[in-house]
Coordinates of C-alpha atoms and ligand atoms in Angstrom, one line a residue:
X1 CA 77.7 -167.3 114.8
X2 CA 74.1 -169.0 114.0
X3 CA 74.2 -171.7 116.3
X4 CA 76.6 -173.3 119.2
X5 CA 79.6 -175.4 117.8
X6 CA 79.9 -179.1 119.2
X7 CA 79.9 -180.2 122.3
X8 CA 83.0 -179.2 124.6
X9 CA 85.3 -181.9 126.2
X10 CA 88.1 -182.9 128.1
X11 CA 90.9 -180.8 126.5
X12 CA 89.2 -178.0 128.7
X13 CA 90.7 -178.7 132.3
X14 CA 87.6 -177.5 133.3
X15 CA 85.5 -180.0 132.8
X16 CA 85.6 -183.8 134.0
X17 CA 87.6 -186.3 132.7
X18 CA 86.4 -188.3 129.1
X19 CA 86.5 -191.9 130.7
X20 CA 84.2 -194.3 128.7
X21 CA 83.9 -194.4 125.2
X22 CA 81.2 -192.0 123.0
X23 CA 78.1 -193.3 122.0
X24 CA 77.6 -192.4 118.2
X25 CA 76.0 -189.0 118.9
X26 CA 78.3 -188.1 121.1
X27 CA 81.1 -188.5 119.0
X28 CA 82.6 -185.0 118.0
X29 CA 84.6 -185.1 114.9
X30 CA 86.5 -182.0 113.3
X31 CA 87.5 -181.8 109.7
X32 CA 90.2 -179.2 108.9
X33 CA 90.5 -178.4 104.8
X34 CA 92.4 -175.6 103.1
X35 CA 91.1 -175.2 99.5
X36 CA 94.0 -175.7 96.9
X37 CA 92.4 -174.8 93.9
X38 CA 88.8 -175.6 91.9
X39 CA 86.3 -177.8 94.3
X40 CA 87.2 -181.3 94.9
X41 CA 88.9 -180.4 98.3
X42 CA 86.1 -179.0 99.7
X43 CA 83.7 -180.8 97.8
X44 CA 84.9 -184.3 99.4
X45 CA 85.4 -182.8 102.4
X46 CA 81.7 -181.6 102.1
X47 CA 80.2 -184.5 101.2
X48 CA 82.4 -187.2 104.3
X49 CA 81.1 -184.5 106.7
X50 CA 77.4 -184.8 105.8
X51 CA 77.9 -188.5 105.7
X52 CA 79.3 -188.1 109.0
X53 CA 76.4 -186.6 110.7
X54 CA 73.4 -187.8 108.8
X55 CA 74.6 -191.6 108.4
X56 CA 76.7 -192.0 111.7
X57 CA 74.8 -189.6 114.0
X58 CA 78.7 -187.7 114.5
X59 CA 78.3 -183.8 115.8
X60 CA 80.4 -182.6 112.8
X61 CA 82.6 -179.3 112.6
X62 CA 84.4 -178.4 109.3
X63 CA 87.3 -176.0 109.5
X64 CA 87.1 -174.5 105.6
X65 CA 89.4 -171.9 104.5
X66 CA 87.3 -170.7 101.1
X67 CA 84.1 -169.9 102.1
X68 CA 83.7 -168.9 98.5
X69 CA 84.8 -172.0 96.7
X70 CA 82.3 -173.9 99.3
X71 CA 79.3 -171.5 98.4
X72 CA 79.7 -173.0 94.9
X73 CA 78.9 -176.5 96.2
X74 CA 76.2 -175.3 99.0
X75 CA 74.1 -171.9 97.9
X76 CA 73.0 -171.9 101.5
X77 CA 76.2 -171.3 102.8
X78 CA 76.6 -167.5 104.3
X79 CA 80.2 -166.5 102.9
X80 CA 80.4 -163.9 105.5
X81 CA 79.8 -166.1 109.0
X82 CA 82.7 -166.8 110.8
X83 CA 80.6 -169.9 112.0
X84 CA 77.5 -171.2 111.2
X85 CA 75.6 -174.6 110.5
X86 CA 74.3 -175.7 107.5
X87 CA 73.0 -179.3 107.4
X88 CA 73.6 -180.4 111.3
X89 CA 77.2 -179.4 110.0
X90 CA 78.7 -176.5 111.9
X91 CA 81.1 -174.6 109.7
X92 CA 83.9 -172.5 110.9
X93 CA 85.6 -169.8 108.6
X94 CA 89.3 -171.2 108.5
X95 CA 90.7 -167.3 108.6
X96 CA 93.7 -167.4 109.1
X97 CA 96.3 -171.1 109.6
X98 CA 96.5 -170.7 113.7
X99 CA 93.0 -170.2 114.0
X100 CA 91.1 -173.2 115.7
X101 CA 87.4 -172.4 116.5
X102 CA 86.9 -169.0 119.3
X103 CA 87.0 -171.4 122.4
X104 CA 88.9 -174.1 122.2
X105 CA 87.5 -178.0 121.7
X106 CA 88.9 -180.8 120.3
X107 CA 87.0 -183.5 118.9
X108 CA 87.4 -187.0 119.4
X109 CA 88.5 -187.6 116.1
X110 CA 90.4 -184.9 114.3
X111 CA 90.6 -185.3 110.2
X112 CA 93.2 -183.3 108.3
X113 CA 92.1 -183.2 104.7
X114 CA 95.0 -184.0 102.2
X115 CA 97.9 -183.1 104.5
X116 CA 96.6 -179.3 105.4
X117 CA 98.6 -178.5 108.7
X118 CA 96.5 -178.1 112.3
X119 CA 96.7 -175.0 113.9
X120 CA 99.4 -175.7 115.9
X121 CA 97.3 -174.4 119.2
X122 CA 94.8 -177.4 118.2
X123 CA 97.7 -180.2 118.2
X124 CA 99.3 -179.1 121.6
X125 CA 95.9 -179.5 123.0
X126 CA 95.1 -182.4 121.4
X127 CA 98.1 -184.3 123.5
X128 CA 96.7 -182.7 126.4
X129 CA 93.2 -184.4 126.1
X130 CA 92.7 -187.6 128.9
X131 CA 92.0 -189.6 126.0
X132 CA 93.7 -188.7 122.3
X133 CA 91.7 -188.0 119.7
X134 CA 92.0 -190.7 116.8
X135 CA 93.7 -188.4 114.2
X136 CA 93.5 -189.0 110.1
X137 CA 95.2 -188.0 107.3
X138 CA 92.9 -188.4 104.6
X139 CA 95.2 -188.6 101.7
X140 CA 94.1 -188.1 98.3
X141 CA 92.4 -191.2 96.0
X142 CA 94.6 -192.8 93.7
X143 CA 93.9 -196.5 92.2
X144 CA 97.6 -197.2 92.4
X145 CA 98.6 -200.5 94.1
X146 CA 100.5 -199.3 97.3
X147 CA 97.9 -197.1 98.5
X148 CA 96.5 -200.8 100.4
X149 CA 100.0 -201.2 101.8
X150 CA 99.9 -197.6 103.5
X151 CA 95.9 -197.3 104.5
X152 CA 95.9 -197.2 108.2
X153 CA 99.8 -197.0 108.6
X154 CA 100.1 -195.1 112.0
X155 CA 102.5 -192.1 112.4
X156 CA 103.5 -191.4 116.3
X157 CA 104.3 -187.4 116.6
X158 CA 107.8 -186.4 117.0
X159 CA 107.0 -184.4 120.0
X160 CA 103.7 -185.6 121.5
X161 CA 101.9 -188.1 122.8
X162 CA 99.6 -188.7 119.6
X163 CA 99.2 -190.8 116.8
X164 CA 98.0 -190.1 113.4
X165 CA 97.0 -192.4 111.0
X166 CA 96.4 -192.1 106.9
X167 CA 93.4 -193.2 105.6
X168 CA 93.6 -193.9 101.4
X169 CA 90.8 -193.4 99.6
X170 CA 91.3 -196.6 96.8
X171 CA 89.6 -198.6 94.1
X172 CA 90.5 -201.6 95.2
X173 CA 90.5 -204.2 98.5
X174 CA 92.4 -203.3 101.4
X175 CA 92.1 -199.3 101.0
X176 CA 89.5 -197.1 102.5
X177 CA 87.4 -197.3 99.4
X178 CA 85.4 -193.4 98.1
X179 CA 82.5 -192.0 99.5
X180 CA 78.8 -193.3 99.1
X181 CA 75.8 -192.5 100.7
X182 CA 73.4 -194.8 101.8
X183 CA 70.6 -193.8 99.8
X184 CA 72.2 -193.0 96.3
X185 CA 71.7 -196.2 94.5
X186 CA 68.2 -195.4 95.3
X187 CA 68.1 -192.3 94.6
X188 CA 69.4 -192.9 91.3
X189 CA 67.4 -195.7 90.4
X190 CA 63.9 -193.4 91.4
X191 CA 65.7 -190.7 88.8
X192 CA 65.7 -193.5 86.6
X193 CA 62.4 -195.1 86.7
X194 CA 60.6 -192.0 86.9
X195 CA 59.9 -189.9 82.9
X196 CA 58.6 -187.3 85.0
X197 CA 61.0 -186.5 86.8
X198 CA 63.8 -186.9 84.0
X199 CA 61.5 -184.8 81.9
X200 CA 61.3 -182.4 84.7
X201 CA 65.0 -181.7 85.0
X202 CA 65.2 -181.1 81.6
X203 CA 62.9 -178.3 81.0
X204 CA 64.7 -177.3 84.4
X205 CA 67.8 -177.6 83.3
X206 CA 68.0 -177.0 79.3
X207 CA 64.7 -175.5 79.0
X208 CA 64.3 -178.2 76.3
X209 CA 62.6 -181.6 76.2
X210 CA 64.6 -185.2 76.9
X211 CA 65.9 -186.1 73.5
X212 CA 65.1 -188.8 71.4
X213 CA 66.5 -192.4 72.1
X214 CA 69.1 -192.0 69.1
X215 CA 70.7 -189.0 70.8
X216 CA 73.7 -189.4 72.8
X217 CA 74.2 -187.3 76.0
X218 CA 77.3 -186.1 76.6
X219 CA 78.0 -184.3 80.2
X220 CA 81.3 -182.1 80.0
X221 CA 82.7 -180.7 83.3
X222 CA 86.7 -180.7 82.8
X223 CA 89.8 -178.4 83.0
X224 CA 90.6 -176.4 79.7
X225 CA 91.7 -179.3 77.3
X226 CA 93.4 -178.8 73.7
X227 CA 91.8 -181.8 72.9
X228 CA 88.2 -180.6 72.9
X229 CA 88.5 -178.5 69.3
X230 CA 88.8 -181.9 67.8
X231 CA 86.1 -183.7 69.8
X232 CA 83.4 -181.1 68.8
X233 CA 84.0 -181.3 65.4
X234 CA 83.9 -185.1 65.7
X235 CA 80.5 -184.5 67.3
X236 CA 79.7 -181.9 64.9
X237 CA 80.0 -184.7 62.5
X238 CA 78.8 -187.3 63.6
X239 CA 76.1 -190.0 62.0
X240 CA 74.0 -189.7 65.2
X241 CA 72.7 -187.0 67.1
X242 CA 74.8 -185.7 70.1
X243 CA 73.4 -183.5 73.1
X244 CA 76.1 -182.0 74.9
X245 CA 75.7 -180.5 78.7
X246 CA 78.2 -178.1 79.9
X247 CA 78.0 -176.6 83.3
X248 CA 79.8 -173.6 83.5
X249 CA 83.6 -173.7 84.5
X250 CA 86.9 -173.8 83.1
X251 CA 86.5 -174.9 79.5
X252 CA 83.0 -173.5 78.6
X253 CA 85.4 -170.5 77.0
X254 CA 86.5 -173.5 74.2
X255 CA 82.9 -174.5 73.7
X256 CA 81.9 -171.1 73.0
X257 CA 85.2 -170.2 70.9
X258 CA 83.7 -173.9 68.6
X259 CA 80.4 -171.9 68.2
X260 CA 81.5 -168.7 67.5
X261 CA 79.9 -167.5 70.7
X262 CA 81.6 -164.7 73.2
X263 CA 80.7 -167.1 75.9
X264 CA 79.1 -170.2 76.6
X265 CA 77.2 -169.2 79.9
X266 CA 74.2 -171.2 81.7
X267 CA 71.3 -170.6 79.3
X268 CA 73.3 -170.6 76.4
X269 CA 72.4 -172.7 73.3
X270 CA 74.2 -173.7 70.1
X271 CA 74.0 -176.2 67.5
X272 CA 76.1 -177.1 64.5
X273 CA 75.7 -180.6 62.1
X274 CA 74.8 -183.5 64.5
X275 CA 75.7 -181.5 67.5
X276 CA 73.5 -179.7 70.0
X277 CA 75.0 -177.9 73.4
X278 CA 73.7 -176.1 76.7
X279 CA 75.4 -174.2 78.7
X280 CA 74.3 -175.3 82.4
X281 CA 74.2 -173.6 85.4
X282 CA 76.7 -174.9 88.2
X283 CA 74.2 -176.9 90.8
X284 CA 74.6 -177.3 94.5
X285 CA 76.8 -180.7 95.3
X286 CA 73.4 -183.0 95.1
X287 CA 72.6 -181.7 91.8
X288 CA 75.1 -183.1 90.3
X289 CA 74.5 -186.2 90.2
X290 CA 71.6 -185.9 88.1
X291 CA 73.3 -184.3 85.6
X292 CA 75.6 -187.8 85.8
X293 CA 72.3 -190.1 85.4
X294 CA 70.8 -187.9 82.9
X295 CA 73.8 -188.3 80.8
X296 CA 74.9 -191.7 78.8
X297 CA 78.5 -190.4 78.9
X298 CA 80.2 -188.3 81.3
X299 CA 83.3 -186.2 81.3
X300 CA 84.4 -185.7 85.0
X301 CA 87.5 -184.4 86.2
X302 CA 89.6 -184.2 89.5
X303 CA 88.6 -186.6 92.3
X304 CA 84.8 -186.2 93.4
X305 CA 83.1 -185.8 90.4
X306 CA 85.0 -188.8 88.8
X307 CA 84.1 -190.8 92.1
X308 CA 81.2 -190.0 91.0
X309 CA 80.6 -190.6 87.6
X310 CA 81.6 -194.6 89.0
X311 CA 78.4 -194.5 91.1
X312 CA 76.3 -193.4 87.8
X313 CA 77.2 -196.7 86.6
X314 CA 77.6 -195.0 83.1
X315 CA 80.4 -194.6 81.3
X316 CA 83.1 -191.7 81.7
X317 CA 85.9 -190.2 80.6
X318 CA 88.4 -188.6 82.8
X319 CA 90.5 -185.7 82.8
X320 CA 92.4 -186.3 86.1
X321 CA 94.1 -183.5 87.8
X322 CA 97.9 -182.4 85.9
X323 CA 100.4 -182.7 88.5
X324 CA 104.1 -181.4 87.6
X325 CA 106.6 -184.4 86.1
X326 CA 103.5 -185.9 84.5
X327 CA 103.3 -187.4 88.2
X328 CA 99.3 -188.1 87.3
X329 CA 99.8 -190.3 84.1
X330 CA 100.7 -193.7 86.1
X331 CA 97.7 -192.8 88.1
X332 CA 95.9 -192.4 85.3
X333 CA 96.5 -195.7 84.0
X334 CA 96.1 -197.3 87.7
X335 CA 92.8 -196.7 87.5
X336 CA 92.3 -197.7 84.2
X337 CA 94.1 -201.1 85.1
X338 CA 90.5 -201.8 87.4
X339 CA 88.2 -200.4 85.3
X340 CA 89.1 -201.5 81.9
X341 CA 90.3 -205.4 83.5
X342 CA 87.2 -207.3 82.2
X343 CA 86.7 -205.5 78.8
X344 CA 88.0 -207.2 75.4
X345 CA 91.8 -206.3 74.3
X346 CA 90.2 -204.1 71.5
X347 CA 87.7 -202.2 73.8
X348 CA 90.5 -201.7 76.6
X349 CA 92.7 -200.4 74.1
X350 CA 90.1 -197.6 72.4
X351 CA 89.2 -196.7 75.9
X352 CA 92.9 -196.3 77.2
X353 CA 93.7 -194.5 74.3
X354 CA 90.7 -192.1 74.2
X355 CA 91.3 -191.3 78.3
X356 CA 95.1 -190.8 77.6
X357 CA 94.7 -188.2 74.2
X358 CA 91.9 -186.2 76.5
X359 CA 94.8 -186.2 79.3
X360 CA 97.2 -184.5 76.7
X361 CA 98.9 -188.0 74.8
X362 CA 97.4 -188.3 71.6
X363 CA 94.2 -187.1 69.8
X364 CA 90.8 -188.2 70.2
X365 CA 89.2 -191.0 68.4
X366 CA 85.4 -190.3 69.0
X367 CA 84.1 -192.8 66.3
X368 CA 86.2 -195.9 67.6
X369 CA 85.5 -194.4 71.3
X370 CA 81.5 -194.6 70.3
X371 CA 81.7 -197.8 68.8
X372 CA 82.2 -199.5 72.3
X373 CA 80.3 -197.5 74.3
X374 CA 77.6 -200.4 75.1
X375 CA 80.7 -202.6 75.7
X376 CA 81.3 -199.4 78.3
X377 CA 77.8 -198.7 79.9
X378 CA 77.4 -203.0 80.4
X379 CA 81.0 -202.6 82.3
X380 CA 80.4 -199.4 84.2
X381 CA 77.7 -201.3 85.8
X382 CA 79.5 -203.9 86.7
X383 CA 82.3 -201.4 87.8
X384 CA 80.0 -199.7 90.5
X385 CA 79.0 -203.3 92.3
X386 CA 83.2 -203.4 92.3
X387 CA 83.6 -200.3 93.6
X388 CA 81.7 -201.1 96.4
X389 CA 83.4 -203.9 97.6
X390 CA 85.8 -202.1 99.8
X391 CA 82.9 -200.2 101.4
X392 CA 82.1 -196.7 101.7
X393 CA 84.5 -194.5 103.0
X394 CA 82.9 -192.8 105.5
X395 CA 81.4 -196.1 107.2
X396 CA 85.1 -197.5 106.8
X397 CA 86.4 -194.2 108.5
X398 CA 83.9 -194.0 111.6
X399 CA 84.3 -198.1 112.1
X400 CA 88.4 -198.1 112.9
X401 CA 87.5 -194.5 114.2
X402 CA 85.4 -196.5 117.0
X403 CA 88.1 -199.1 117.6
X404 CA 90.5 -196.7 118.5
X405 CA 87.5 -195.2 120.3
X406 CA 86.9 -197.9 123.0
Ligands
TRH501 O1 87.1 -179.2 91.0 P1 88.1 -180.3 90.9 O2 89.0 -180.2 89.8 O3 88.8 -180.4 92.2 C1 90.0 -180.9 92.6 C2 90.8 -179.8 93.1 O4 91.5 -179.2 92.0 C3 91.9 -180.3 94.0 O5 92.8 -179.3 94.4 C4 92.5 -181.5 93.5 O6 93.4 -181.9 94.3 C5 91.5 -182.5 93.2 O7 90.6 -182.0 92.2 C6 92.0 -183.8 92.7 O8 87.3 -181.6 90.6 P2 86.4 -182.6 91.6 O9 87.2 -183.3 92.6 O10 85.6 -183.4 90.7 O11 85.4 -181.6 92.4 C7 84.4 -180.9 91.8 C8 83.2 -180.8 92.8 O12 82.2 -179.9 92.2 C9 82.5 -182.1 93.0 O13 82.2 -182.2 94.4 C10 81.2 -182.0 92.2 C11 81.0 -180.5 92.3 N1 80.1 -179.9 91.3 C12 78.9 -179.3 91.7 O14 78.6 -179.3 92.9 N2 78.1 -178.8 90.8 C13 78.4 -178.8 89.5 O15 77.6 -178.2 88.7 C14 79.6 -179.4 89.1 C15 79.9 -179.4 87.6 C16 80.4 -180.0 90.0

């Protein structure tokens, strides 16, 4: 252990009663998330906890059961700790499902990440605290229409004296919106404004130059996809340069296989006709999103890094994450309902087709797709002011968090 987990509280008998409410730093908050598969669990889970502590001043613990997957995301991360804090988050190794920190403390407000179950231990004490913790479900985000009807929807506990609520992550008005930080517009925008400091992450990241206005850059992070054979010899042949940026992961094997390559590994560099490819390291969670604004189109996949690719404000293409029963596809189009809704019937119609033949229905058009794409960057700009309507996540989370608080 590297440093001293949160501050205890009233689920110890020991200590006095919790009578008024927490001030904003004193607020304790713990975040319990079992890794499924790939990163997005973690990797949202990640990103609300920072939020959490930087943006709302919240003494932050994160239960995480892959130390390895979170490494990935945050380098800094010691995959051996059983606790330790990495940016003013403390970080317990989720070891085994009944294990809930060495002493026990419950926060004031508890967050389950996509349904994972408590420790059991945790919950009983939980209904033993003076004053409940507020307790979340944070469900996973989907653009579908009913996710406004459930956000918030309380669910008392068979057994105990608590209440837990589900929080949806949405698109749209009425749900709990996706995460943003404060300063990422900014952010972006200094990215943006600054040659250095694109030119910079280039030689950083490719080892090559920024290319020439006529290029188009294409970032590719996505699960193994029949569709991309046919895409890269689109590219291959296409009437305009393309640059195409491939961190490592599932479907660098396909890129390499189009090149004739045994892999396609960071470092790696390949060209045929109009196309030109690096194979990219896998950055830390912040870096990222530079890969997003360096690109003019991006290929995201799962739920974080299409979240996003929305905040890039360029367009994107995304491969969503296959669920059995082809449960994903209305979701699919869901979110293609909001972010297609203003475009002309011929421009929705490329797009939905393009997004549906990389999701496995069809096969891709990349000239008609390319045709549009200013009709696509003016909308993805337009998208991200949307998007934020509903507000960020983590400020909508920590304000009904403090209602239930006082
Ligand atoms: O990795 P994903 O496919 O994650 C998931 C999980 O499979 C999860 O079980 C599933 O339920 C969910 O999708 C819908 O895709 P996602 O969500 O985009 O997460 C990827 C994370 O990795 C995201 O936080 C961005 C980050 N990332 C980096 O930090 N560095 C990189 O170089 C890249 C390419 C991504």
């Amino acid at each position: 252990m590297t440093d001293a987990p949160h501050t205890p509280d009233a689920s110890d008998t020991s200590l006095p009663p919790n009578t008024g409410s927490p001030t904003p730093d004193e607020i304790a908050c713990d975040i319990f998330c079992a890794v499924i598969d790939n990163f997005g669990d973690i990797g949202v889970c990640w990103r609300l906890a920072r939020q959490l502590a930087h943006e709302h001043g919240w003494q932050v613990r994160v239960f995480v059961d892959d130390l390895h997957a979170f490494a990935r995301l945050c380098p800094a991360l010691d995959t051996t700790a059983a606790t330790q804090r990495v940016e003013d988050v403390v970080i317990e190794h989720w070891h085994a499902p009944s294990h809930a920190g060495e002493t026990l403390q419950i926060a004031d407000v508890v967050i389950e990440a996509f349904a994972c179950e408590l420790p059991p231990v945790y919950v009983a004490a939980m209904a033993q605290r003076t004053r409940a913790p507020v307790w979340f479900n944070l469900e996973y985000l989907s653009a579908e229409d009913w996710v406004a009807d459930f956000h918030l929807r309380p669910s008392p506990h068979p057994r105990y004296r608590l209440t837990k609520h589900f929080f949806f992550p949405g698109l749209g008005p009425g749900t709990g919106g996706v995460l943003k930080e404060r300063d990422l517009d900014a952010a972006r925008a200094a990215f943006e404004r600054s040659p250095e400091a694109r030119a910079a992450w280039w030689r950083d990241t490719t080892a090559a130059p920024p290319p020439g206005p006529d290029a188009t850059v294409i970032s590719l992070f996505a699960y193994e996809n029949p569709a991309i054979d046919s895409l890269l010899a689109q590219w291959r042949d296409s009437a305009t340069p393309i640059v195409l940026l491939v961190p490592q992961g599932r479907i660098s094997g396909a890129v390499a296989r189009f090149f004739g390559l045994p892999s396609f590994d960071p470092g790696a560099h390949a060209a045929r006709g109009a196309l030109r490819a690096h194979g990219l390291a896998f950055t830390a969670q912040r870096g990222y999103d530079l890969l997003l604004w360096a690109s003019d189109l991006n290929f995201v996949r799962g739920e974080d890094s299409f979240v996003r690719a929305q905040w890039a404000a360029r367009p994107f293409v995304w491969h969503i994450y296959p669920q059995a029963d082809d449960a994903h596809l209305p979701k699919l189009d869901a979110a293609l309902e909001h972010y297609a809704r203003p475009l002309s019937a011929e421009a929705r119609a490329v797009l939905g087709r393009f997004w549906h033949a990389w999701n496995g229905r069809g096969a891709p058009d990349w000239p008609a797709f390319a045709r549009h794409l200013p009709n696509y960057s003016a909308r993805a700009a337009s998208w991200a002011a949307e998007l934020a309507l509903p507000g960020d996540l983590a400020g909508n989370l920590a304000e009904f968090a403090k209602t239930q608080l006082k």
